[in-house]
mmCIF file of C-alpha atoms and ligand atoms in Angstrom:
data_model
loop_
_atom_site.group_PDB
_atom_site.id
_atom_site.type_symbol
_atom_site.label_atom_id
_atom_site.label_comp_id
_atom_site.label_asym_id
_atom_site.label_seq_id
_atom_site.Cartn_x
_atom_site.Cartn_y
_atom_site.Cartn_z
ATOM 1 C CA MET A 1 24.030 -25.058 78.196
ATOM 2 C CA LYS A 2 22.295 -21.735 78.876
ATOM 3 C CA ASP A 3 25.063 -19.939 80.684
ATOM 4 C CA ARG A 4 27.927 -21.492 78.842
ATOM 5 C CA ARG A 5 30.039 -19.203 76.720
ATOM 6 C CA VAL A 6 29.302 -19.552 73.048
ATOM 7 C CA SER A 7 32.306 -20.474 70.977
ATOM 8 C CA HIS A 8 32.433 -18.247 67.903
ATOM 9 C CA ALA A 9 33.543 -21.014 65.542
ATOM 10 C CA GLN A 10 32.324 -24.591 65.690
ATOM 11 C CA LEU A 11 32.869 -27.505 63.380
ATOM 12 C CA PHE A 12 29.983 -29.983 63.113
ATOM 13 C CA PHE A 13 31.367 -33.102 61.523
ATOM 14 C CA GLY A 14 30.032 -36.588 60.978
ATOM 15 C CA PRO A 15 29.424 -39.206 58.288
ATOM 16 C CA GLU A 16 26.804 -38.843 55.587
ATOM 17 C CA GLY A 17 23.258 -39.064 56.886
ATOM 18 C CA ALA A 18 24.237 -38.599 60.534
ATOM 19 C CA GLY A 19 22.631 -35.167 60.637
ATOM 20 C CA ALA A 20 25.411 -32.614 61.131
ATOM 21 C CA LEU A 21 23.425 -29.961 59.240
ATOM 22 C CA PRO A 22 20.126 -30.339 61.152
ATOM 23 C CA LEU A 23 22.107 -30.315 64.379
ATOM 24 C CA ALA A 24 23.947 -27.111 63.424
ATOM 25 C CA ILE A 25 20.655 -25.451 62.465
ATOM 26 C CA ALA A 26 19.019 -26.599 65.710
ATOM 27 C CA TYR A 27 21.929 -25.100 67.643
ATOM 28 C CA ALA A 28 21.653 -21.834 65.703
ATOM 29 C CA GLN A 29 17.941 -21.757 66.461
ATOM 30 C CA TYR A 30 18.692 -22.299 70.132
ATOM 31 C CA LEU A 31 21.169 -19.398 70.157
ATOM 32 C CA SER A 32 18.668 -17.071 68.472
ATOM 33 C CA CYS A 33 15.589 -18.148 70.433
ATOM 34 C CA THR A 34 14.123 -15.212 72.342
ATOM 35 C CA GLY A 35 11.494 -17.278 74.141
ATOM 36 C CA ASP A 36 11.583 -19.400 77.221
ATOM 37 C CA LYS A 37 14.470 -21.711 76.459
ATOM 38 C CA ASP A 38 16.050 -24.154 78.792
ATOM 39 C CA GLU A 39 17.776 -27.118 77.176
ATOM 40 C CA ASP A 40 16.142 -26.439 73.827
ATOM 41 C CA ALA A 41 14.783 -23.602 71.719
ATOM 42 C CA CYS A 42 11.178 -22.771 72.651
ATOM 43 C CA GLY A 43 9.805 -23.413 69.164
ATOM 44 C CA LYS A 44 7.182 -20.706 69.555
ATOM 45 C CA CYS A 45 8.855 -17.286 69.686
ATOM 46 C CA PRO A 46 9.077 -15.076 66.559
ATOM 47 C CA SER A 47 12.718 -16.129 66.105
ATOM 48 C CA CYS A 48 11.873 -19.837 66.230
ATOM 49 C CA MET A 49 8.979 -19.299 63.811
ATOM 50 C CA LYS A 50 11.384 -17.747 61.315
ATOM 51 C CA TYR A 51 13.757 -20.645 61.802
ATOM 52 C CA THR A 52 11.098 -23.162 60.792
ATOM 53 C CA LYS A 53 11.151 -21.504 57.356
ATOM 54 C CA LEU A 54 14.901 -20.757 57.514
ATOM 55 C CA VAL A 55 14.196 -17.055 56.912
ATOM 56 C CA HIS A 56 15.680 -15.507 60.048
ATOM 57 C CA PRO A 57 17.508 -12.306 58.954
ATOM 58 C CA ASP A 58 20.517 -13.110 61.168
ATOM 59 C CA LEU A 59 20.915 -16.626 59.803
ATOM 60 C CA HIS A 60 23.176 -16.869 56.768
ATOM 61 C CA PHE A 61 24.053 -19.880 54.651
ATOM 62 C CA LEU A 62 26.956 -20.786 52.431
ATOM 63 C CA PHE A 63 26.874 -23.944 50.324
ATOM 64 C CA PRO A 64 28.420 -25.176 47.072
ATOM 65 C CA VAL A 65 26.844 -23.953 43.831
ATOM 66 C CA ASN A 66 27.689 -23.612 40.165
ATOM 67 C CA ASN A 67 26.056 -22.542 36.907
ATOM 68 C CA THR A 68 22.826 -24.410 36.159
ATOM 69 C CA ALA A 69 20.355 -24.262 33.275
ATOM 70 C CA SER A 70 18.204 -21.734 35.120
ATOM 71 C CA LYS A 71 21.016 -19.740 36.769
ATOM 72 C CA LYS A 72 23.829 -18.946 34.441
ATOM 73 C CA GLU A 73 26.745 -16.566 34.701
ATOM 74 C CA ASP A 74 28.424 -17.055 38.018
ATOM 75 C CA PRO A 75 25.501 -17.408 40.435
ATOM 76 C CA SER A 76 26.019 -16.948 44.167
ATOM 77 C CA CYS A 77 24.534 -18.799 47.150
ATOM 78 C CA ASP A 78 21.949 -16.048 47.532
ATOM 79 C CA ASP A 79 20.659 -16.820 44.037
ATOM 80 C CA PHE A 80 19.919 -20.356 45.220
ATOM 81 C CA LEU A 81 18.382 -19.503 48.602
ATOM 82 C CA PRO A 82 14.790 -20.463 47.684
ATOM 83 C CA GLU A 83 15.955 -23.879 46.414
ATOM 84 C CA TRP A 84 18.185 -24.328 49.459
ATOM 85 C CA ARG A 85 15.360 -23.599 51.887
ATOM 86 C CA THR A 86 13.009 -25.970 50.086
ATOM 87 C CA LEU A 87 15.457 -28.849 50.141
ATOM 88 C CA VAL A 88 16.560 -28.398 53.747
ATOM 89 C CA MET A 89 12.978 -28.087 54.961
ATOM 90 C CA GLN A 90 12.003 -31.212 53.023
ATOM 91 C CA ASN A 91 15.064 -33.213 53.962
ATOM 92 C CA PRO A 92 17.598 -31.712 56.371
ATOM 93 C CA TYR A 93 19.630 -34.922 55.972
ATOM 94 C CA ALA A 94 20.089 -34.272 52.254
ATOM 95 C CA ARG A 95 23.398 -35.362 50.793
ATOM 96 C CA LEU A 96 25.595 -33.338 48.525
ATOM 97 C CA ASN A 97 24.276 -35.304 45.580
ATOM 98 C CA ASP A 98 20.662 -34.682 46.606
ATOM 99 C CA TRP A 99 21.455 -30.963 46.513
ATOM 100 C CA TYR A 100 23.085 -31.186 43.100
ATOM 101 C CA LEU A 101 20.076 -33.084 41.756
ATOM 102 C CA HIS A 102 17.707 -30.579 43.347
ATOM 103 C CA ILE A 103 19.299 -27.618 41.545
ATOM 104 C CA GLU A 104 19.922 -29.667 38.372
ATOM 105 C CA LEU A 105 23.631 -29.146 38.418
ATOM 106 C CA GLU A 106 24.008 -32.198 36.185
ATOM 107 C CA ASN A 107 27.609 -33.337 35.954
ATOM 108 C CA LYS A 108 29.286 -30.255 37.344
ATOM 109 C CA GLN A 109 30.733 -29.929 40.821
ATOM 110 C CA GLY A 110 29.609 -27.258 43.229
ATOM 111 C CA LEU A 111 31.964 -24.803 44.842
ATOM 112 C CA ILE A 112 31.911 -22.148 47.555
ATOM 113 C CA LYS A 113 33.547 -19.364 45.606
ATOM 114 C CA GLU A 114 35.885 -16.622 46.641
ATOM 115 C CA LYS A 115 33.198 -13.964 46.317
ATOM 116 C CA GLU A 116 31.071 -15.784 48.909
ATOM 117 C CA SER A 117 33.538 -15.087 51.683
ATOM 118 C CA ASP A 118 33.555 -11.405 50.715
ATOM 119 C CA ALA A 119 29.756 -11.399 50.716
ATOM 120 C CA ILE A 120 29.483 -13.101 54.107
ATOM 121 C CA ALA A 121 32.154 -10.800 55.590
ATOM 122 C CA LYS A 122 30.067 -7.835 54.484
ATOM 123 C CA LYS A 123 26.808 -9.248 55.857
ATOM 124 C CA LEU A 124 28.436 -10.013 59.212
ATOM 125 C CA SER A 125 29.986 -6.555 59.471
ATOM 126 C CA PHE A 126 26.555 -5.028 60.122
ATOM 127 C CA LYS A 127 24.749 -5.104 63.419
ATOM 128 C CA SER A 128 22.384 -8.026 63.865
ATOM 129 C CA PHE A 129 18.732 -7.383 63.020
ATOM 130 C CA GLU A 130 16.785 -9.310 65.609
ATOM 131 C CA SER A 131 18.966 -11.815 67.389
ATOM 132 C CA ASP A 132 21.913 -11.339 69.737
ATOM 133 C CA PHE A 133 24.009 -13.332 67.312
ATOM 134 C CA LYS A 134 24.706 -13.240 63.612
ATOM 135 C CA ILE A 135 25.122 -16.833 62.514
ATOM 136 C CA ALA A 136 26.796 -18.194 59.406
ATOM 137 C CA VAL A 137 26.203 -21.870 58.591
ATOM 138 C CA ILE A 138 28.712 -23.163 56.048
ATOM 139 C CA TRP A 139 27.509 -26.474 54.630
ATOM 140 C CA MET A 140 30.092 -28.753 53.020
ATOM 141 C CA ALA A 141 32.825 -26.392 54.119
ATOM 142 C CA GLU A 142 35.419 -28.557 52.354
ATOM 143 C CA LYS A 143 33.974 -27.284 49.069
ATOM 144 C CA MET A 144 35.400 -23.827 49.759
ATOM 145 C CA HIS A 145 37.728 -22.509 47.116
ATOM 146 C CA ASP A 146 41.270 -21.990 48.508
ATOM 147 C CA VAL A 147 40.987 -18.218 48.381
ATOM 148 C CA ALA A 148 37.580 -18.440 50.067
ATOM 149 C CA SER A 149 39.118 -20.644 52.779
ATOM 150 C CA ASN A 150 41.898 -18.151 53.454
ATOM 151 C CA LYS A 151 39.453 -15.291 53.669
ATOM 152 C CA LEU A 152 37.287 -17.316 56.042
ATOM 153 C CA LEU A 153 40.360 -17.987 58.139
ATOM 154 C CA LYS A 154 40.904 -14.228 58.473
ATOM 155 C CA LEU A 155 37.303 -13.887 59.635
ATOM 156 C CA LEU A 156 37.747 -16.661 62.173
ATOM 157 C CA GLU A 157 40.924 -15.001 63.463
ATOM 158 C CA GLU A 158 39.276 -11.618 63.857
ATOM 159 C CA PRO A 159 35.568 -12.341 63.998
ATOM 160 C CA PRO A 160 33.059 -9.513 63.744
ATOM 161 C CA GLU A 161 31.366 -8.956 67.086
ATOM 162 C CA MET A 162 28.612 -11.357 68.154
ATOM 163 C CA THR A 163 29.172 -13.639 65.219
ATOM 164 C CA VAL A 164 29.026 -17.425 65.276
ATOM 165 C CA PHE A 165 30.379 -19.579 62.475
ATOM 166 C CA LEU A 166 28.984 -23.100 62.234
ATOM 167 C CA LEU A 167 30.961 -25.157 59.743
ATOM 168 C CA VAL A 168 29.387 -28.436 58.620
ATOM 169 C CA THR A 169 31.370 -31.180 56.927
ATOM 170 C CA GLU A 170 31.572 -34.902 56.276
ATOM 171 C CA ASN A 171 35.320 -34.630 55.647
ATOM 172 C CA PRO A 172 37.041 -32.521 58.300
ATOM 173 C CA ASP A 173 40.443 -33.658 57.016
ATOM 174 C CA MET A 174 39.858 -31.746 53.820
ATOM 175 C CA LEU A 175 39.668 -28.397 55.611
ATOM 176 C CA LEU A 176 42.697 -26.196 56.137
ATOM 177 C CA THR A 177 44.387 -27.263 59.373
ATOM 178 C CA THR A 178 44.444 -23.627 60.397
ATOM 179 C CA ILE A 179 40.665 -23.417 60.036
ATOM 180 C CA ARG A 180 40.127 -26.672 61.915
ATOM 181 C CA SER A 181 42.283 -25.548 64.795
ATOM 182 C CA ARG A 182 40.178 -22.364 65.149
ATOM 183 C CA CYS A 183 36.956 -24.339 65.555
ATOM 184 C CA LEU A 184 35.436 -26.128 68.493
ATOM 185 C CA PRO A 185 34.861 -29.662 67.198
ATOM 186 C CA VAL A 186 31.355 -31.105 67.503
ATOM 187 C CA LYS A 187 31.300 -34.742 66.465
ATOM 188 C CA VAL A 188 27.984 -36.031 65.126
ATOM 189 C CA PRO A 189 27.824 -39.831 65.327
ATOM 190 C CA LEU A 190 25.671 -42.131 63.205
ATOM 191 C CA ILE A 191 22.146 -42.575 64.504
ATOM 192 C CA ALA A 192 21.532 -45.450 66.911
ATOM 193 C CA ARG A 193 19.201 -48.120 65.521
ATOM 194 C CA GLU A 194 16.505 -47.648 68.170
ATOM 195 C CA ASP A 195 16.465 -43.878 67.574
ATOM 196 C CA MET A 196 16.214 -44.408 63.857
ATOM 197 C CA ILE A 197 13.293 -46.840 64.205
ATOM 198 C CA GLU A 198 11.510 -44.357 66.420
ATOM 199 C CA ALA A 199 12.169 -41.466 64.027
ATOM 200 C CA LEU A 200 11.050 -43.445 60.982
ATOM 201 C CA GLN A 201 7.836 -44.479 62.687
ATOM 202 C CA SER A 202 6.985 -41.054 64.040
ATOM 203 C CA ARG A 203 7.657 -39.235 60.775
ATOM 204 C CA HIS A 204 6.397 -41.764 58.249
ATOM 205 C CA THR A 205 3.623 -44.304 58.079
ATOM 206 C CA LEU A 206 5.658 -47.434 58.672
ATOM 207 C CA ASP A 207 4.820 -50.402 60.833
ATOM 208 C CA THR A 208 7.404 -51.707 63.283
ATOM 209 C CA SER A 209 8.744 -54.461 61.053
ATOM 210 C CA GLN A 210 9.175 -52.091 58.096
ATOM 211 C CA ALA A 211 10.926 -49.497 60.250
ATOM 212 C CA GLU A 212 13.201 -52.172 61.717
ATOM 213 C CA PHE A 213 14.012 -53.504 58.261
ATOM 214 C CA ILE A 214 14.961 -50.075 56.914
ATOM 215 C CA ALA A 215 16.912 -49.101 60.033
ATOM 216 C CA ARG A 216 18.923 -52.309 59.778
ATOM 217 C CA LEU A 217 19.888 -51.624 56.161
ATOM 218 C CA ALA A 218 20.535 -47.902 56.655
ATOM 219 C CA MET A 219 23.182 -48.462 59.353
ATOM 220 C CA GLY A 220 22.716 -45.145 61.118
ATOM 221 C CA ASN A 221 22.538 -43.075 57.920
ATOM 222 C CA TYR A 222 19.222 -41.231 57.827
ATOM 223 C CA ALA A 223 19.716 -40.058 54.246
ATOM 224 C CA MET A 224 20.072 -43.690 53.216
ATOM 225 C CA ALA A 225 16.961 -44.652 55.189
ATOM 226 C CA LEU A 226 14.977 -42.059 53.240
ATOM 227 C CA GLU A 227 16.331 -43.375 49.965
ATOM 228 C CA LEU A 228 15.476 -46.953 50.934
ATOM 229 C CA MET A 229 11.939 -45.840 51.692
ATOM 230 C CA ARG A 230 11.661 -44.258 48.271
ATOM 231 C CA GLU A 231 12.900 -47.457 46.653
ATOM 232 C CA ASN A 232 10.440 -49.442 48.724
ATOM 233 C CA GLU A 233 7.589 -47.318 47.410
ATOM 234 C CA GLU A 234 8.832 -47.823 43.869
ATOM 235 C CA GLU A 235 8.907 -51.586 44.415
ATOM 236 C CA ASP A 236 5.323 -51.439 45.649
ATOM 237 C CA SER A 237 4.201 -49.583 42.583
ATOM 238 C CA ARG A 238 6.092 -51.988 40.307
ATOM 239 C CA LEU A 239 4.365 -54.928 41.969
ATOM 240 C CA THR A 240 0.991 -53.255 41.406
ATOM 241 C CA THR A 241 1.822 -52.688 37.740
ATOM 242 C CA PHE A 242 3.051 -56.273 37.350
ATOM 243 C CA ARG A 243 -0.160 -57.596 38.879
ATOM 244 C CA GLU A 244 -2.309 -55.462 36.545
ATOM 245 C CA PHE A 245 -0.198 -56.419 33.549
ATOM 246 C CA MET A 246 -0.436 -60.167 34.148
ATOM 247 C CA LEU A 247 -4.106 -60.094 35.128
ATOM 248 C CA ALA A 248 -5.165 -58.170 32.014
ATOM 249 C CA GLY A 249 -3.186 -60.645 29.896
ATOM 250 C CA PHE A 250 -4.676 -63.631 31.709
ATOM 251 C CA LEU A 251 -8.242 -62.341 31.282
ATOM 252 C CA ASN A 252 -7.466 -61.192 27.746
ATOM 253 C CA ASN A 253 -8.881 -57.828 28.816
ATOM 254 C CA ILE A 254 -7.549 -55.425 26.175
ATOM 255 C CA ALA A 255 -9.284 -52.348 27.602
ATOM 256 C CA SER A 256 -7.726 -52.524 31.060
ATOM 257 C CA GLY A 257 -4.504 -53.901 29.565
ATOM 258 C CA MET A 258 -4.142 -50.841 27.343
ATOM 259 C CA LYS A 259 -4.265 -48.582 30.401
ATOM 260 C CA THR A 260 -1.343 -50.408 31.979
ATOM 261 C CA VAL A 261 0.520 -50.408 28.671
ATOM 262 C CA GLU A 262 -0.068 -46.648 28.242
ATOM 263 C CA THR A 263 1.318 -46.017 31.728
ATOM 264 C CA LEU A 264 4.427 -48.055 30.957
ATOM 265 C CA HIS A 265 4.732 -46.434 27.529
ATOM 266 C CA SER A 266 4.941 -42.988 29.182
ATOM 267 C CA LEU A 267 8.063 -44.020 31.145
ATOM 268 C CA THR A 268 11.644 -43.719 29.918
ATOM 269 C CA ARG A 269 13.112 -46.753 28.167
ATOM 270 C CA GLU A 270 15.323 -47.364 31.190
ATOM 271 C CA LYS A 271 12.275 -47.533 33.467
ATOM 272 C CA GLN A 272 10.444 -49.790 31.027
ATOM 273 C CA LYS A 273 13.426 -52.121 31.022
ATOM 274 C CA SER A 274 13.603 -52.020 34.780
ATOM 275 C CA PHE A 275 9.907 -53.005 34.965
ATOM 276 C CA LEU A 276 10.537 -55.966 32.658
ATOM 277 C CA GLU A 277 13.543 -57.049 34.701
ATOM 278 C CA TYR A 278 11.429 -56.810 37.826
ATOM 279 C CA SER A 279 8.785 -58.964 36.104
ATOM 280 C CA LEU A 280 11.421 -61.579 35.302
ATOM 281 C CA ARG A 281 12.447 -61.634 38.924
ATOM 282 C CA MET A 282 8.839 -62.080 40.066
ATOM 283 C CA ILE A 283 8.328 -64.945 37.612
ATOM 284 C CA ARG A 284 11.523 -66.603 38.828
ATOM 285 C CA GLU A 285 10.633 -66.200 42.520
ATOM 286 C CA ASN A 286 7.158 -67.574 41.976
ATOM 287 C CA ALA A 287 8.520 -70.520 40.018
ATOM 288 C CA VAL A 288 10.912 -71.334 42.827
ATOM 289 C CA LYS A 289 8.066 -71.154 45.288
ATOM 290 C CA GLN A 290 5.702 -73.283 43.183
ATOM 291 C CA ILE A 291 8.003 -75.858 41.582
ATOM 292 C CA HIS A 292 10.440 -76.445 44.395
ATOM 293 C CA ASN A 293 8.048 -75.586 47.158
ATOM 294 C CA THR A 294 10.785 -74.036 49.269
ATOM 295 C CA GLY A 295 10.880 -71.164 51.656
ATOM 296 C CA LEU A 296 14.029 -69.893 49.978
ATOM 297 C CA ASN A 297 12.521 -66.769 48.499
ATOM 298 C CA TYR A 298 13.701 -63.223 48.160
ATOM 299 C CA MET A 299 10.385 -61.465 48.265
ATOM 300 C CA ASN A 300 9.167 -58.700 50.525
ATOM 301 C CA ARG A 301 5.951 -59.013 52.476
ATOM 302 C CA LYS A 302 3.672 -57.617 49.777
ATOM 303 C CA GLU A 303 5.275 -59.768 47.118
ATOM 304 C CA GLU A 304 4.806 -62.824 49.341
ATOM 305 C CA GLU A 305 1.123 -62.028 49.757
ATOM 306 C CA PHE A 306 0.742 -61.651 46.007
ATOM 307 C CA SER A 307 2.561 -64.909 45.305
ATOM 308 C CA VAL A 308 0.203 -67.034 47.398
ATOM 309 C CA ASN A 309 -2.166 -67.083 44.421
ATOM 310 C CA PHE A 310 0.035 -66.031 41.527
ATOM 311 C CA SER A 311 2.602 -68.798 42.026
ATOM 312 C CA LYS A 312 -0.052 -71.412 41.200
ATOM 313 C CA PHE A 313 -0.017 -70.178 37.619
ATOM 314 C CA ILE A 314 3.726 -70.623 37.096
ATOM 315 C CA LYS A 315 4.525 -74.189 36.131
ATOM 316 C CA GLY A 316 7.372 -76.207 34.737
ATOM 317 C CA SER A 317 5.719 -75.996 31.329
ATOM 318 C CA ASN A 318 5.359 -72.209 31.008
ATOM 319 C CA LEU A 319 8.357 -70.966 32.990
ATOM 320 C CA VAL A 320 10.828 -71.080 30.104
ATOM 321 C CA PRO A 321 8.509 -69.605 27.428
ATOM 322 C CA LEU A 322 7.487 -66.794 29.827
ATOM 323 C CA THR A 323 11.112 -65.997 30.577
ATOM 324 C CA GLU A 324 11.894 -65.964 26.853
ATOM 325 C CA GLU A 325 9.025 -63.606 26.051
ATOM 326 C CA PHE A 326 10.069 -61.074 28.709
ATOM 327 C CA ASN A 327 13.703 -61.254 27.612
ATOM 328 C CA LYS A 328 12.670 -60.727 24.011
ATOM 329 C CA ALA A 329 10.682 -57.630 25.039
ATOM 330 C CA ILE A 330 13.751 -56.232 26.825
ATOM 331 C CA TYR A 331 15.777 -56.860 23.669
ATOM 332 C CA ASP A 332 13.196 -55.077 21.499
ATOM 333 C CA ILE A 333 12.924 -52.084 23.816
ATOM 334 C CA GLU A 334 16.683 -51.728 23.968
ATOM 335 C CA ARG A 335 16.629 -51.561 20.174
ATOM 336 C CA ASN A 336 14.054 -48.777 20.166
ATOM 337 C CA GLY A 337 11.068 -50.941 19.269
ATOM 338 C CA ASN A 338 7.702 -49.232 19.733
ATOM 339 C CA SER A 339 7.095 -49.947 23.390
ATOM 340 C CA LYS A 340 3.312 -49.796 23.090
ATOM 341 C CA ILE A 341 3.312 -52.605 20.529
ATOM 342 C CA VAL A 342 6.043 -54.602 22.273
ATOM 343 C CA LEU A 343 4.303 -54.462 25.660
ATOM 344 C CA LEU A 344 0.800 -55.201 24.421
ATOM 345 C CA ASP A 345 2.104 -58.158 22.456
ATOM 346 C CA LEU A 346 3.985 -59.376 25.530
ATOM 347 C CA MET A 347 0.923 -59.007 27.724
ATOM 348 C CA LEU A 348 -1.237 -61.127 25.429
ATOM 349 C CA LYS A 349 1.395 -63.818 24.985
ATOM 350 C CA ALA A 350 2.113 -63.962 28.722
ATOM 351 C CA GLY A 351 -1.619 -64.212 29.425
ATOM 352 C CA LYS A 352 -1.961 -67.134 27.048
ATOM 353 C CA LEU A 353 0.973 -68.892 28.700
ATOM 354 C CA LEU A 354 -0.563 -68.354 32.150
ATOM 355 C CA ARG A 355 -3.873 -69.893 30.968
ATOM 356 C CA GLN A 356 -2.193 -73.125 29.875
HETATM 357 ZN ZN1 ZN B 401 12.206 -19.631 70.529
#
């Protein structure tokens, strides 16, 4: 790799979550590394240190933006650089939607505007500051406005000296054919399951079975794996809340019950509803386990552990009334009932039913 000629325009393309962006940045870091590099950047030289914070003066980024609540009136990529660096450092596998959520773009679409290609042309016309190369990473290159695309094409046809363009896209077909044909294609495949398991375990506190479970569902998409992990954590916290809720009701412990109710009360109505729906599912699963005594359950490991004891309290006699009470609470919350009153009432009634 070391002595190979560097192609001045390269197109990193691959499906969502495959990691085309982190790969492009790693390649840029390799090109700029001034340390002892062989197959990889050294990770220690001043250039590499700046890359870890994405603040190298010869590294430029273009990405789709639009007006947001905090940045009105035709903002440019540079206006969003702090947010961009934060997101990419947190999650280099971020999806377009993650970016839009991060900058609170709401329902608008982002765009790489015409003025961005003028701005990048100007930046690249100067001599590099520290590195041999000036590098422009264009993320979601298909979001370039037509005029921006044509101006980029001009740059690719007559590139400023010692400049490298790294285009990143999930949809290469949406780029101008003329741009595509100017770029060296670099295909980024989905991540192999073994690699994903290893990555999940080394970067997060997961045991082997959890990592295998998530890798199986994520199907090579690292962004999806991260989302699944978030959901998993949410499930865990919902189970904890459900346990507290039912226990306080069972023991008729108003003081500790109020704490749980206050926590739920502080959530949005949608989240309150989602907690109640989760509770209904837990009641149903535990009834299936207890009444039919089958192994046909859809619970995760923690839920299974919880159900060893909890399922003993769900019987043929209280299953229907419990289900009715939770459904009634959902109905009341949907109709803007006071959630504190609705939930406390539910907790006490459910507790009484469990004591039967
Ligand atoms: Zn280095």
